[in-house]
mmCIF file of C-alpha atoms in Angstrom:
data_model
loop_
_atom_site.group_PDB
_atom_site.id
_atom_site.type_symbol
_atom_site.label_atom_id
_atom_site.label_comp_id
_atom_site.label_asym_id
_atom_site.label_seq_id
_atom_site.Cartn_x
_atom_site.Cartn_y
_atom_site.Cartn_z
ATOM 1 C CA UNK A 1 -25.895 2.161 102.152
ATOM 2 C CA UNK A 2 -28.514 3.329 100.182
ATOM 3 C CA UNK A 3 -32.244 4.260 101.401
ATOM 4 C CA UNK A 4 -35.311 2.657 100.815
ATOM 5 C CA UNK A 5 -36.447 5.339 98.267
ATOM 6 C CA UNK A 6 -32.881 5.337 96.270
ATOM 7 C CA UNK A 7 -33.276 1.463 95.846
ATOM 8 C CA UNK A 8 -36.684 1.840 94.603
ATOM 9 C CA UNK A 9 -35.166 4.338 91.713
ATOM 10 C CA UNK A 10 -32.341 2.389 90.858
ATOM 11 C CA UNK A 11 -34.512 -0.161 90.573
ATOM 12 C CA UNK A 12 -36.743 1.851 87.999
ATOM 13 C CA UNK A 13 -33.420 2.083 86.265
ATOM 14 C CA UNK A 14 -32.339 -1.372 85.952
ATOM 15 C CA UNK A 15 -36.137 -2.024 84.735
ATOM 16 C CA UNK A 16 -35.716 0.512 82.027
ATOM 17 C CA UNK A 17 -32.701 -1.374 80.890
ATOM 18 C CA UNK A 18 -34.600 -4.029 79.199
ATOM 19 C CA UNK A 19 -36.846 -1.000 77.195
ATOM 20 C CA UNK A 20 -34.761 1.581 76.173
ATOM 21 C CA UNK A 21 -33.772 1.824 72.567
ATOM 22 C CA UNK A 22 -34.519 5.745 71.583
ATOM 23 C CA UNK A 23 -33.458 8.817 73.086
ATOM 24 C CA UNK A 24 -36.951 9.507 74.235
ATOM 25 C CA UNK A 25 -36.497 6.206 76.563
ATOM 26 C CA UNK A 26 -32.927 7.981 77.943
ATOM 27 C CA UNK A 27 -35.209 10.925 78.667
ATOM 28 C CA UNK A 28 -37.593 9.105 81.234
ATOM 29 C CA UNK A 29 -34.201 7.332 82.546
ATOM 30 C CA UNK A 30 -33.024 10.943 82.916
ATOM 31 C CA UNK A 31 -35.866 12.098 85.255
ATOM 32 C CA UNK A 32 -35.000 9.070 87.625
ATOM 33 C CA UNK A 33 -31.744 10.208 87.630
ATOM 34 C CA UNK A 34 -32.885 13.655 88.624
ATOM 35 C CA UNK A 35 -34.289 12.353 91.729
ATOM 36 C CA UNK A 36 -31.081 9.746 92.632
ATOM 37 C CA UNK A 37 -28.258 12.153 92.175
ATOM 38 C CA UNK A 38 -29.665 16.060 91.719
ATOM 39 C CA UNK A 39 -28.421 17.880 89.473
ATOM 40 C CA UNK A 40 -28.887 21.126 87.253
ATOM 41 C CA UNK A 41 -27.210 19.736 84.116
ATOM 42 C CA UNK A 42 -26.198 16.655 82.567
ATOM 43 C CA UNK A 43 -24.253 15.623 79.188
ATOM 44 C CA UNK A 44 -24.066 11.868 78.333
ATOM 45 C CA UNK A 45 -21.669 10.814 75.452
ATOM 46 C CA UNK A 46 -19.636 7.814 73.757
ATOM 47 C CA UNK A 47 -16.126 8.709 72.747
ATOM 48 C CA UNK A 48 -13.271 7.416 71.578
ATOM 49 C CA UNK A 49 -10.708 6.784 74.041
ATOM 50 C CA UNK A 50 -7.867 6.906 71.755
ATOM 51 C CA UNK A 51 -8.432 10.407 70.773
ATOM 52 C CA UNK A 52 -11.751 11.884 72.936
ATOM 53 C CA UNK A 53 -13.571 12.651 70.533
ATOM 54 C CA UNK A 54 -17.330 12.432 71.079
ATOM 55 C CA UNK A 55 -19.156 10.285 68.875
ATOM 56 C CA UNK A 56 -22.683 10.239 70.147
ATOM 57 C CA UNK A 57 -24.066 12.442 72.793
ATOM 58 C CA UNK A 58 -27.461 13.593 74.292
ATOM 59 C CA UNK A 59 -27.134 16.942 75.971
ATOM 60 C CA UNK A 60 -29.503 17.999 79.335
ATOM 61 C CA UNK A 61 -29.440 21.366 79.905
ATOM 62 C CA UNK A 62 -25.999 22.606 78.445
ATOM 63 C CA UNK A 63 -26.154 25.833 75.551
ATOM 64 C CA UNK A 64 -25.431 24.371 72.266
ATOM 65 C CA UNK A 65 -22.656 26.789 72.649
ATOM 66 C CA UNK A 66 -21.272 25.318 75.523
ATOM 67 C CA UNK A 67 -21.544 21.985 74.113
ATOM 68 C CA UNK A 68 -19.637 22.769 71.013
ATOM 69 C CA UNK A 69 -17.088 24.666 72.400
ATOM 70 C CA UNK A 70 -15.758 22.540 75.545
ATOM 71 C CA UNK A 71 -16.574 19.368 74.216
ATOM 72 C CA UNK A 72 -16.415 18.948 70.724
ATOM 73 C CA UNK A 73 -14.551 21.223 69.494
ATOM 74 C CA UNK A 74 -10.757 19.797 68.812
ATOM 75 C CA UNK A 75 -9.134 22.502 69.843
ATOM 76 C CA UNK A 76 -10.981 24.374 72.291
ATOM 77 C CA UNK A 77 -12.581 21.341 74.317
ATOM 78 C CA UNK A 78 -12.019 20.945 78.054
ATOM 79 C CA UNK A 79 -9.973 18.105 79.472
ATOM 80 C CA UNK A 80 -11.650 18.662 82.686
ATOM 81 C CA UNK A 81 -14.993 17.434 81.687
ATOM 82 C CA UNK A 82 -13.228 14.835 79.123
ATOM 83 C CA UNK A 83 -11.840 11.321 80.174
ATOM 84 C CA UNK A 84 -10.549 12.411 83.990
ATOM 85 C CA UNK A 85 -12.100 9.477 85.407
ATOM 86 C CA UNK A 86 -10.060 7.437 83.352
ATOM 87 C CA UNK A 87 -6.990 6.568 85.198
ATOM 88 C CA UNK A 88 -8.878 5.215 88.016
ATOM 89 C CA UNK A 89 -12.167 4.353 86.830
ATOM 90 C CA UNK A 90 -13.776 6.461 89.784
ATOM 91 C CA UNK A 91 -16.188 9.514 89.309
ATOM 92 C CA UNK A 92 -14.142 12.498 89.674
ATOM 93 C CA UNK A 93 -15.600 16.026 91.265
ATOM 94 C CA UNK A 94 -14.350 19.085 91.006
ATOM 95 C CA UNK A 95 -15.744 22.191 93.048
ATOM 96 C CA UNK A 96 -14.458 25.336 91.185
ATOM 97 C CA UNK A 97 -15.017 27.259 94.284
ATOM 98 C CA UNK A 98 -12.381 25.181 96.198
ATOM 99 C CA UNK A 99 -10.552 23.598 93.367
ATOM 100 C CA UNK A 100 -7.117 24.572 93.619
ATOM 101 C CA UNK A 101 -6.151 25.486 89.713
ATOM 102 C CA UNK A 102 -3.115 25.950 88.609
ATOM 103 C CA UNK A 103 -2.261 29.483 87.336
ATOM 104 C CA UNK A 104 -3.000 29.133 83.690
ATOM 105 C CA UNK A 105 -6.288 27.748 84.402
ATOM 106 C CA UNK A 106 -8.047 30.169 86.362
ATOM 107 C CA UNK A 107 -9.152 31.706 82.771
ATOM 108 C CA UNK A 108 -10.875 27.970 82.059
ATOM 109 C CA UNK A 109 -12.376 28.498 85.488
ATOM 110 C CA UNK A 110 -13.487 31.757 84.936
ATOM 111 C CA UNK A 111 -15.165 30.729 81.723
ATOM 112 C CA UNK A 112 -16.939 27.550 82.904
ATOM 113 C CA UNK A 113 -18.533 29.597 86.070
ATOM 114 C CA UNK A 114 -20.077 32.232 83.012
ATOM 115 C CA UNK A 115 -22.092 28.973 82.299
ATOM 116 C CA UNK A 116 -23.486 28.529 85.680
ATOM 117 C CA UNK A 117 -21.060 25.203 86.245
ATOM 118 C CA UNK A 118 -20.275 25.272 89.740
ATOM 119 C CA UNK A 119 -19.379 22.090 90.364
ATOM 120 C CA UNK A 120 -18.413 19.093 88.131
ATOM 121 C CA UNK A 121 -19.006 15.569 88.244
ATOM 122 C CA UNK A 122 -17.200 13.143 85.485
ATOM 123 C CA UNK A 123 -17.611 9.330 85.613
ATOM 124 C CA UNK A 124 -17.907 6.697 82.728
ATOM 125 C CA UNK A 125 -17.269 3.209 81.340
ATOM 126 C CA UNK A 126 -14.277 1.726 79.548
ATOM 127 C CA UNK A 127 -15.417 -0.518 76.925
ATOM 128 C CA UNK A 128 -13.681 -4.124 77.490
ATOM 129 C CA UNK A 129 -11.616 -3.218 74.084
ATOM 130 C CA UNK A 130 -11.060 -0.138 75.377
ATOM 131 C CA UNK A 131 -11.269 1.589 71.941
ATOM 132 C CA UNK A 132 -14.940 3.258 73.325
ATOM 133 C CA UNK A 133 -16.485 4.712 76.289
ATOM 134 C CA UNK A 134 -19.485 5.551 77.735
ATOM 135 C CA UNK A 135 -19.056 9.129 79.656
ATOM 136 C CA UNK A 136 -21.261 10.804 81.979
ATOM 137 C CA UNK A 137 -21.083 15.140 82.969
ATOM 138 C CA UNK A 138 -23.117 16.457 85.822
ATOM 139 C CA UNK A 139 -22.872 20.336 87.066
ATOM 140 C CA UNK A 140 -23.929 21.499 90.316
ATOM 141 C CA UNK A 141 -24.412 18.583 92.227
ATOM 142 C CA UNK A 142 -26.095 19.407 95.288
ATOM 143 C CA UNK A 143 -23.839 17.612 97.361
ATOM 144 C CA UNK A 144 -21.064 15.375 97.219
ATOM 145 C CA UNK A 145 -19.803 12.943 99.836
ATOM 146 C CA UNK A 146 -19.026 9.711 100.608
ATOM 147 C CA UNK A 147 -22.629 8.589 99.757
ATOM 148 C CA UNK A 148 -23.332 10.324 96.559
ATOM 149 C CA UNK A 149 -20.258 8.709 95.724
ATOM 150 C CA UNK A 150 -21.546 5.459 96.193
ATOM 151 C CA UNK A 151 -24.689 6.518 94.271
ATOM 152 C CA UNK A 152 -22.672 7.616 90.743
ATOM 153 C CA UNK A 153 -20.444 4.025 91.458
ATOM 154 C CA UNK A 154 -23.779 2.506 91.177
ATOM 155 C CA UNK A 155 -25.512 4.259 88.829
ATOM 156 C CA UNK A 156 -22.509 4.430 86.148
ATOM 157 C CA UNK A 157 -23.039 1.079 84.682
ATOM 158 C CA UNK A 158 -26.818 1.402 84.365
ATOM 159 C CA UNK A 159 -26.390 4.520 82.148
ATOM 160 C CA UNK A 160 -23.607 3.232 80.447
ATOM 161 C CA UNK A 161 -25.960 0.083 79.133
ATOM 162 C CA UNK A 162 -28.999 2.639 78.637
ATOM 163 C CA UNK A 163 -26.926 4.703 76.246
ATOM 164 C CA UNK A 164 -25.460 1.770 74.692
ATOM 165 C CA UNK A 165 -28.673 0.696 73.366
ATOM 166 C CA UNK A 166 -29.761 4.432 72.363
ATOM 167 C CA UNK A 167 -26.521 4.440 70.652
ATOM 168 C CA UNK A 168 -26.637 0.879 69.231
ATOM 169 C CA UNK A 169 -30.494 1.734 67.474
ATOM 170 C CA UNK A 170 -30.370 4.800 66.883
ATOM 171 C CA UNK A 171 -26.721 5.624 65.464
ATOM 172 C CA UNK A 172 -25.020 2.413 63.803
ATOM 173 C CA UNK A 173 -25.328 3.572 59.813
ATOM 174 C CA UNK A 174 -25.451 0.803 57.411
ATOM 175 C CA UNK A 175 -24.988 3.691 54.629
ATOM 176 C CA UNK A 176 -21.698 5.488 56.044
ATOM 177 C CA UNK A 177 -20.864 8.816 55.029
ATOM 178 C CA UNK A 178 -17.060 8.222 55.453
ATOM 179 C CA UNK A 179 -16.841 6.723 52.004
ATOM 180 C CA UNK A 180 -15.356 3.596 52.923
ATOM 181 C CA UNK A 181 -17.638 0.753 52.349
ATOM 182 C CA UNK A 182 -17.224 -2.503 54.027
ATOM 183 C CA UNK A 183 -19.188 -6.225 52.756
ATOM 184 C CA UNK A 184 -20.507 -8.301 55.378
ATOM 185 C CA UNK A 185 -17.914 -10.436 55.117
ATOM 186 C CA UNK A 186 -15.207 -7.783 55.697
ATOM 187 C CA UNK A 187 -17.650 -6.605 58.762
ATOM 188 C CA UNK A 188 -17.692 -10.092 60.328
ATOM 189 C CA UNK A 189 -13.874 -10.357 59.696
ATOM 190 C CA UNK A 190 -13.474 -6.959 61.196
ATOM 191 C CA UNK A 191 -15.303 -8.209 64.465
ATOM 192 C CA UNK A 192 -13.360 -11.050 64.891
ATOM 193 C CA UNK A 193 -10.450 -9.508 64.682
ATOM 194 C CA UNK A 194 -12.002 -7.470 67.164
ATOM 195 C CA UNK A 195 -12.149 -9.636 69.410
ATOM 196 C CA UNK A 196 -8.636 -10.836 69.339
ATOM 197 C CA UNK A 197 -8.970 -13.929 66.817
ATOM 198 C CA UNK A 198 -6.254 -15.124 64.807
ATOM 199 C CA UNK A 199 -6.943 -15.596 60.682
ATOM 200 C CA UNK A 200 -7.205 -19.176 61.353
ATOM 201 C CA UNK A 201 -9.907 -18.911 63.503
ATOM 202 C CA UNK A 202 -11.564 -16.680 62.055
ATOM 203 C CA UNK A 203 -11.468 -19.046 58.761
ATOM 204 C CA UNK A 204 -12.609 -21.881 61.152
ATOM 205 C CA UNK A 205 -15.851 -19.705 62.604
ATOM 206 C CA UNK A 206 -16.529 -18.331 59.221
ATOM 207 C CA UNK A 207 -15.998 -21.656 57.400
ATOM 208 C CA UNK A 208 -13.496 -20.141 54.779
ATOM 209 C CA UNK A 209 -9.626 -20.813 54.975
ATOM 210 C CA UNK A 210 -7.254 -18.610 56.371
ATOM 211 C CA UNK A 211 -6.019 -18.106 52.884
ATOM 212 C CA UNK A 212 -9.324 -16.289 51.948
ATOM 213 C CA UNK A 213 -9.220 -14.414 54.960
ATOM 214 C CA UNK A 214 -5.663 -13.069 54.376
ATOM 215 C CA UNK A 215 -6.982 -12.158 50.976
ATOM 216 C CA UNK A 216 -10.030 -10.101 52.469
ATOM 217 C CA UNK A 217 -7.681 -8.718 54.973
ATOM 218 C CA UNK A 218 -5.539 -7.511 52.306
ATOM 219 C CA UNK A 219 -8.735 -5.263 51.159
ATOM 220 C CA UNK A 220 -9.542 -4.095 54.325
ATOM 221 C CA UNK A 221 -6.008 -2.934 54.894
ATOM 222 C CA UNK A 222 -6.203 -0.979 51.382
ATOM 223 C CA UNK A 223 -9.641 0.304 52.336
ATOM 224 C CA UNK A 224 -8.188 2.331 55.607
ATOM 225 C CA UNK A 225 -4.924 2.375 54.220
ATOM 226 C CA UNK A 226 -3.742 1.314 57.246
ATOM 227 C CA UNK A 227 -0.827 -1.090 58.065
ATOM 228 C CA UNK A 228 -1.786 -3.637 60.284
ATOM 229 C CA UNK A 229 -5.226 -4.936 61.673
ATOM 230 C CA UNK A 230 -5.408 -3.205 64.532
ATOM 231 C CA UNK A 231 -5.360 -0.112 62.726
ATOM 232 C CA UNK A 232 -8.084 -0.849 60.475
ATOM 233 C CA UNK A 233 -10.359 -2.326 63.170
ATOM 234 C CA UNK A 234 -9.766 1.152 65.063
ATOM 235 C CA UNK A 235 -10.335 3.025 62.163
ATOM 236 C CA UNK A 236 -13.636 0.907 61.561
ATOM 237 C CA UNK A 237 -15.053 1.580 64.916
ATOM 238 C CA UNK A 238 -14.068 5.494 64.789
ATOM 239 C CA UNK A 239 -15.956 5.342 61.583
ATOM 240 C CA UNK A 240 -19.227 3.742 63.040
ATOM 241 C CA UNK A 241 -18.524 0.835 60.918
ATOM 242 C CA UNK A 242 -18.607 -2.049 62.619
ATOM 243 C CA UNK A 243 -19.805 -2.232 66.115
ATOM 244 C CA UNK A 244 -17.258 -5.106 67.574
ATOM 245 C CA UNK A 245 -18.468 -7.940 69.742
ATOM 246 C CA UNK A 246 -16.706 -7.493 72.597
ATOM 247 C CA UNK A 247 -18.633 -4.331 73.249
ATOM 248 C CA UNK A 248 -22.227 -2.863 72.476
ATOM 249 C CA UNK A 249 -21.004 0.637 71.686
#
């Protein structure tokens, strides 16, 4: 049950869901967030789940250093602050102090605590494709029970449509720096697919036939060099190409 004062800042949340579009709207989201769950840092992020990387992020108090080195960094990052919560779908919090590591981590632990982490919350938001997720770090919560756990529950979706739209305005590049470039028409084919449609629908939505989408299929494929659809749709939203419609990452 939450108190009067929590449901007047979640409600500040849910208003700012209508405004933000920039990371300077996340910021002011941030500070509410400061006073619902406290915390000393904070990392927000979209990854992909098929491989963790991090795709966008907006960092709150972590070193660059830190940032780099336990979360994007291939082979150095940490899976204890990457994609934990995913199995369940429930915020997951570690205290290092009573966190029972096995042997070869007490190093990682050792490390992380050089950083001031004392504690670590994880929590985020499968997209419905499941190709992206929203993902959510806080250190040094000052407490964590049943309640604060109700808090994050509610809170997670909020921030995962606030960052979302940050992502969504501020990230999606029309002029990709992959080197692949896509038409529209390959885009909107890409989407549907996306979305789970068959060529013949798509031909029916778009107004082509199937035939002509096979054909633009066939360039897609050679564009990714990839060997089926699903591939190339993956590979599209890795890429920041296409953003597909079953999701607003």
């Amino acid at each position: 049950m939450l108190t009067t004062h929590e449901e007047r800042r979640l409600l500040d949340l849910l208003m700012l869901c209508h405004s933000t579009k920039e990371k300077s709207d996340f910021d002011a989201a941030h500070k509410v967030l400061c006073r619902l769950l406290p915390h000393t840092k904070c990392f927000v992020g979209i990854m992909s789940t098929r491989n963790k990387n991090i795709k966008y992020h907006i960092n709150y108090g972590f070193t660059d250093e830190f940032v780099q080195r336990f979360l994007l960094d291939q082979s150095t990052k940490c899976e204890l602050l990457l994609g934990n919560w995913f199995d369940e779908c429930l915020p997951i919090f570690h205290d290092l102090n009573l966190y029972e590591y096995p042997r070869h981590c007490h190093a990682l632990k050792r490390e992380l605590s050089k950083y001031g982490v004392q504690n670590i919350l994880t929590h985020g938001v499968m997209d419905i494709g499941k190709s992206a997720a929203s993902h959510f770090i806080f250190t040094n919560i000052e407490q964590w029970n049943e309640h604060t756990k109700h808090i994050a529950c509610t809170i997670t979706p909020i921030l995962h449509s606030l960052i979302s739209s940050v992502y969504f305005n501020e990230k999606v590049d029309s002029s990709p720096i992959c080197g692949i470039m896509l038409t529209n028409r390959e885009q909107e084919i890409l989407r549907w697919i996306s979305r789970g449609k068959t060529n013949t629908e798509i031909g029916m939505i778009l107004s082509i036939s199937h035939w002509t989408v096979k054909v633009h299929i066939g360039k897609i494929l050679k564009k990714f060099n990839a060997n089926t659809r699903s591939q190339a749709v993956t590979s599209a939203i890795d890429m920041n190409l296409i953003i597909p419609f079953n999701a607003r990452l």
